[in-house]
Short mmCIF file of C-alpha atoms in Angstrom, two decimals:
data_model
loop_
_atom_site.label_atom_id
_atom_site.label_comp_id
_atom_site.label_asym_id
_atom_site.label_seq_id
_atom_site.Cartn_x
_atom_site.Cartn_y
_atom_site.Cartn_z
CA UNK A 1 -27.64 136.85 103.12
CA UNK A 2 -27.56 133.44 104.92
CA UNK A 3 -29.34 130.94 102.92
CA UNK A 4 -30.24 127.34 104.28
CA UNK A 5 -31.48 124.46 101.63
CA UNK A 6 -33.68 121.86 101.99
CA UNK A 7 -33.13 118.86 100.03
CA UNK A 8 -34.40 115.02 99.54
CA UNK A 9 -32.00 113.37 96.97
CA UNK A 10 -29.10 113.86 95.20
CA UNK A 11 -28.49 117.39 95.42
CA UNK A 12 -27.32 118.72 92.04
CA UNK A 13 -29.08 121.89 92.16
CA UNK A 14 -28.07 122.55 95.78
CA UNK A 15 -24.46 121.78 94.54
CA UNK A 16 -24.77 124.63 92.03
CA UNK A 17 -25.87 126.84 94.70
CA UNK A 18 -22.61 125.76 96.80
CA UNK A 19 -20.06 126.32 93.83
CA UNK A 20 -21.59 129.65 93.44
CA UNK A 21 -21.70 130.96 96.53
CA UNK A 22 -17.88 130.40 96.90
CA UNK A 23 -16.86 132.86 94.21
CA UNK A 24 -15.52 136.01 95.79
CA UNK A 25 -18.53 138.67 96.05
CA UNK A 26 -21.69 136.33 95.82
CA UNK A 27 -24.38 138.06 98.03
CA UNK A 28 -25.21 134.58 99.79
CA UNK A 29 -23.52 132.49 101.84
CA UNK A 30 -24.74 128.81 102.31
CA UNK A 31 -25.34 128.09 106.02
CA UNK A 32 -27.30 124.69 106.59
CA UNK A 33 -27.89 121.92 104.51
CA UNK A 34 -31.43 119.96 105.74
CA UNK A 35 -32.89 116.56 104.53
CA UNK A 36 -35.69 114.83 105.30
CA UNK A 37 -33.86 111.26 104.41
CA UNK A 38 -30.81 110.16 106.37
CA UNK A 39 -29.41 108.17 102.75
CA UNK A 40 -29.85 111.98 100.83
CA UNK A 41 -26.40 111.97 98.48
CA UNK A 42 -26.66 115.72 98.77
CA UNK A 43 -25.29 115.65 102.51
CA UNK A 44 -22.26 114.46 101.65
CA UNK A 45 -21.88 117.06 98.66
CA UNK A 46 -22.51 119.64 101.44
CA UNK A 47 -20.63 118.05 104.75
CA UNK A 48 -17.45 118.39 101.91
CA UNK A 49 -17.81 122.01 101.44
CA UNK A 50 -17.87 122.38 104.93
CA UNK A 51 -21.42 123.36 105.03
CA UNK A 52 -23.45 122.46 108.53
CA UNK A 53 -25.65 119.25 107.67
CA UNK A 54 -28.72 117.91 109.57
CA UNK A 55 -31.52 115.23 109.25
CA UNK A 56 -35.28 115.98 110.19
CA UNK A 57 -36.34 112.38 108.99
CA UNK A 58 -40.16 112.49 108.37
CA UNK A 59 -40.52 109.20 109.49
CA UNK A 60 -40.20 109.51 112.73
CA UNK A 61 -43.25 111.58 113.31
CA UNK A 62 -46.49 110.86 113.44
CA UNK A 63 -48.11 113.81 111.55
CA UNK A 64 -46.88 116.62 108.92
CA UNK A 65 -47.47 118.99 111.91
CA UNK A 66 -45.37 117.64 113.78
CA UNK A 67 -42.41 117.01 111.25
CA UNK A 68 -42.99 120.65 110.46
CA UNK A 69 -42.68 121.90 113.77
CA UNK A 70 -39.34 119.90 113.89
CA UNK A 71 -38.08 121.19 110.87
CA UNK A 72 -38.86 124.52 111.73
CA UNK A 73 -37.23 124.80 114.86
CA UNK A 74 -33.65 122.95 113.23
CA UNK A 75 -34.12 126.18 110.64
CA UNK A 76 -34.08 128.75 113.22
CA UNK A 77 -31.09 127.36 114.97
CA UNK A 78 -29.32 127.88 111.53
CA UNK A 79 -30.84 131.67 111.64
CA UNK A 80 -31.59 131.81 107.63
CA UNK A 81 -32.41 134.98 106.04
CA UNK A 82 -34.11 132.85 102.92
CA UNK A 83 -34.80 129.05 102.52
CA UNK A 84 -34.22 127.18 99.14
CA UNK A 85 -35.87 124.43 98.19
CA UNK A 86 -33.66 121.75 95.76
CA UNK A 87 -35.20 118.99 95.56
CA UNK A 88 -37.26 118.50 98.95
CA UNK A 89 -40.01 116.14 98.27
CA UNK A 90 -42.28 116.77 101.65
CA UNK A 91 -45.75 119.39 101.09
CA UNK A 92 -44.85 121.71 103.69
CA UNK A 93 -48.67 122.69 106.04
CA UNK A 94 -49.59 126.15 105.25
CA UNK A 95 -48.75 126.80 109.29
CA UNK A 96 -45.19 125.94 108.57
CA UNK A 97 -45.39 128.22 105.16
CA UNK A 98 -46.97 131.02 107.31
CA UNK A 99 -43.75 131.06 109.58
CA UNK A 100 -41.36 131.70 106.29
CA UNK A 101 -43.79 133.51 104.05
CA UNK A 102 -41.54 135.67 101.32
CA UNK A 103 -38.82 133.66 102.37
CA UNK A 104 -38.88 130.28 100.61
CA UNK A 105 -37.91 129.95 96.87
CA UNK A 106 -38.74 126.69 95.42
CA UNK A 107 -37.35 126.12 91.69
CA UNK A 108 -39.18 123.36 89.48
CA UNK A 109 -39.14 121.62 86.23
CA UNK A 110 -41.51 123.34 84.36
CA UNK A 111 -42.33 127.07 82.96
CA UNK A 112 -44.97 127.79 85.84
CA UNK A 113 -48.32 127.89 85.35
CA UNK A 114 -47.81 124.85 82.87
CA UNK A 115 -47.28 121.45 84.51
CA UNK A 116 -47.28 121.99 88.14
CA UNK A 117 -46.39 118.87 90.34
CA UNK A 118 -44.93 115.78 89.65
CA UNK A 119 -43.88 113.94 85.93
CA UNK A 120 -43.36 117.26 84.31
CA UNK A 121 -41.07 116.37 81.58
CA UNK A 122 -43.27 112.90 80.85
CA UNK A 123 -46.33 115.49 80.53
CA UNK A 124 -44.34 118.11 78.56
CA UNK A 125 -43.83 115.40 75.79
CA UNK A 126 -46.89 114.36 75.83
CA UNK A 127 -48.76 117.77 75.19
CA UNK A 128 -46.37 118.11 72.38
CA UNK A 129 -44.72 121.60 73.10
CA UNK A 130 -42.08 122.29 71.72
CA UNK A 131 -40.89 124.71 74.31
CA UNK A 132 -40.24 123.57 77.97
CA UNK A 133 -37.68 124.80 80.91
CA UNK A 134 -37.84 125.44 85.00
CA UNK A 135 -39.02 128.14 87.50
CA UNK A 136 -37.93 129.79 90.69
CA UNK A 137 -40.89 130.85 92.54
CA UNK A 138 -42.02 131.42 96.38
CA UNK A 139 -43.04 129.12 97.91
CA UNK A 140 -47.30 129.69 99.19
CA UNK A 141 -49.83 127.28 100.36
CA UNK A 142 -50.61 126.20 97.43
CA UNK A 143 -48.50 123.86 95.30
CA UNK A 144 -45.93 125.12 92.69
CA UNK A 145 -48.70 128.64 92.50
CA UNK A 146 -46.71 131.42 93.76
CA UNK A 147 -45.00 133.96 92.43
CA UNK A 148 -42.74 133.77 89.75
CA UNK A 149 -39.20 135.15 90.18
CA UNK A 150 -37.16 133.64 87.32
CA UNK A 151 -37.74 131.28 84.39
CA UNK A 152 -35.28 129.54 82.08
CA UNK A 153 -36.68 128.10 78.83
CA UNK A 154 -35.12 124.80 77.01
CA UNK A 155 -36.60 123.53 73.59
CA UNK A 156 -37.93 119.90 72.77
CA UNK A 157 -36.22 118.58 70.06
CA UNK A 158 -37.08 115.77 67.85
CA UNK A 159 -36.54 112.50 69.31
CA UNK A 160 -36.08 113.82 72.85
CA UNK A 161 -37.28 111.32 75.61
CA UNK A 162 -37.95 111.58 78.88
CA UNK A 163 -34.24 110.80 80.22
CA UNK A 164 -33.15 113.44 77.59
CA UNK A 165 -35.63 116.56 77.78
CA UNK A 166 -35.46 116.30 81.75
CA UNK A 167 -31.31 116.89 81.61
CA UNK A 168 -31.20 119.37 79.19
CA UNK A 169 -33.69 121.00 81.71
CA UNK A 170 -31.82 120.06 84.70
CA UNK A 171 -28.73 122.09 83.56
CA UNK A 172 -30.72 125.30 82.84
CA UNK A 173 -32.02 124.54 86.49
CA UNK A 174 -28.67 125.19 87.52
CA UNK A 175 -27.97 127.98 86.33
CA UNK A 176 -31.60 129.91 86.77
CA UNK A 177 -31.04 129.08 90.57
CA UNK A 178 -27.89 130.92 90.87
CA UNK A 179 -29.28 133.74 88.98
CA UNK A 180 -32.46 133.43 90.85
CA UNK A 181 -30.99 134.01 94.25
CA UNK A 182 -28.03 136.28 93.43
CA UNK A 183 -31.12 138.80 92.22
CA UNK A 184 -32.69 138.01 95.19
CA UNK A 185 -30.04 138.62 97.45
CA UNK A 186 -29.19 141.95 95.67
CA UNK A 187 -32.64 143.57 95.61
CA UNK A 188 -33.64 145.68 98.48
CA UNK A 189 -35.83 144.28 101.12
CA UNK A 190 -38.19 146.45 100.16
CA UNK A 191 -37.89 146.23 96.60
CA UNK A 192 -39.01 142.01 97.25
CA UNK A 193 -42.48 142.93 98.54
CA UNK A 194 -43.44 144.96 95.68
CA UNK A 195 -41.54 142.90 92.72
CA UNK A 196 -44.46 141.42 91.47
CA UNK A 197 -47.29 142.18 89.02
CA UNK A 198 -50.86 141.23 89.06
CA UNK A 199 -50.27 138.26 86.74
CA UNK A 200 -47.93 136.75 89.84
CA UNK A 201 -44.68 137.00 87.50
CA UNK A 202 -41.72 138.99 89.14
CA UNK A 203 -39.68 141.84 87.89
CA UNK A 204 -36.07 140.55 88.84
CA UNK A 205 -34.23 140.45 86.20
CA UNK A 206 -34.74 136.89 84.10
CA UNK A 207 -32.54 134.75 82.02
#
């Protein structure tokens, strides 16, 4: 399965992706790295493991449409079977989503439904659970809502702050990612269409 990423930043969960899918027998091979920022750290990480880079900076355009249709058209030249989303900070239109629909995983720092968007960790603490973690879902039209494929709990423990809840998450990010796609990869296309229940939550196999 040929896999492209989009990213904005760093690029530690894309990393994880890229140390994974060298070991001999991973169903995924990592084609195209894509950022939206020029200065993204994770190009480097990728242009080092030999991985194809390129930059569809959303600052050049004068609409979301627009960047969108640029974006898309730098995908297909990379010919992806699935997209991953690590990190890319842009709301994609729900024309671009349209073109990729049940082919976009997105993972975030949250268990899905709970805290969806931005400042998850920050709200985690302050709602005072004492049970937090991250989510690979599809990506739909509307924000951090579609269908669950993995989840990856982490508990808050006395004391934690931001800074320390958010990279005890981070590392069970990496690893529900790798999981998350190597089930993906290794169901049967048409197994993916039907893997989820009414409630939205898949039945790949979870961590």
């Amino acid at each position: 399965m040929r896999v492209a990423i989009l990213v904005s930043g760093r690029g530690s969960n894309m990393a994880a992706l890229i140390d994974a899918a060298k070991e001999p027998g991973f169903p995924a091979e990592i084609v195209a790295v894509i950022s939206n920022r020029p200065t993204a750290g994770a190009l480097d990480i990728a242009a080092g493991a030999g991985i194809a880079t390129a930059v569809v900076d959303h600052k050049k355009f004068p609409s979301r449409e627009a960047f969108d249709e640029a974006l898309d058209a730098e995908l297909r030249g990379h010919r992806p079977d699935i997209i991953c989303m690590a990190g890319f900070m842009r709301l994609l239109t729900p024309g671009f989503i349209s073109k990729w629909e049940g082919r976009m995983l997105n993972i975030h720092p949250a268990l899905l439904p709970s805290f969806k968007g931005l400042d998850t960790h920050a709200r985690a603490l302050e709602a005072g659970v004492r049970l937090h973690g991250c989510t690979v879902h599809l990506v739909t039209a509307e924000m951090d809502a579609g269908p669950i494929v993995a989840q990856a709990a982490a508990p808050v423990l006395d004391g934690d702050d931001e800074a320390a809840l958010a990279a005890r998450v981070l590392k069970a990010e990496h690893k529900l990612y790798v999981h998350a796609l190597k089930a993906w990869a290794d169901a049967a296309p048409g197994s993916r269409e039907t893997a989820w229940s009414g409630t939205g939550r898949s039945k790949l196999p979870r961590r």
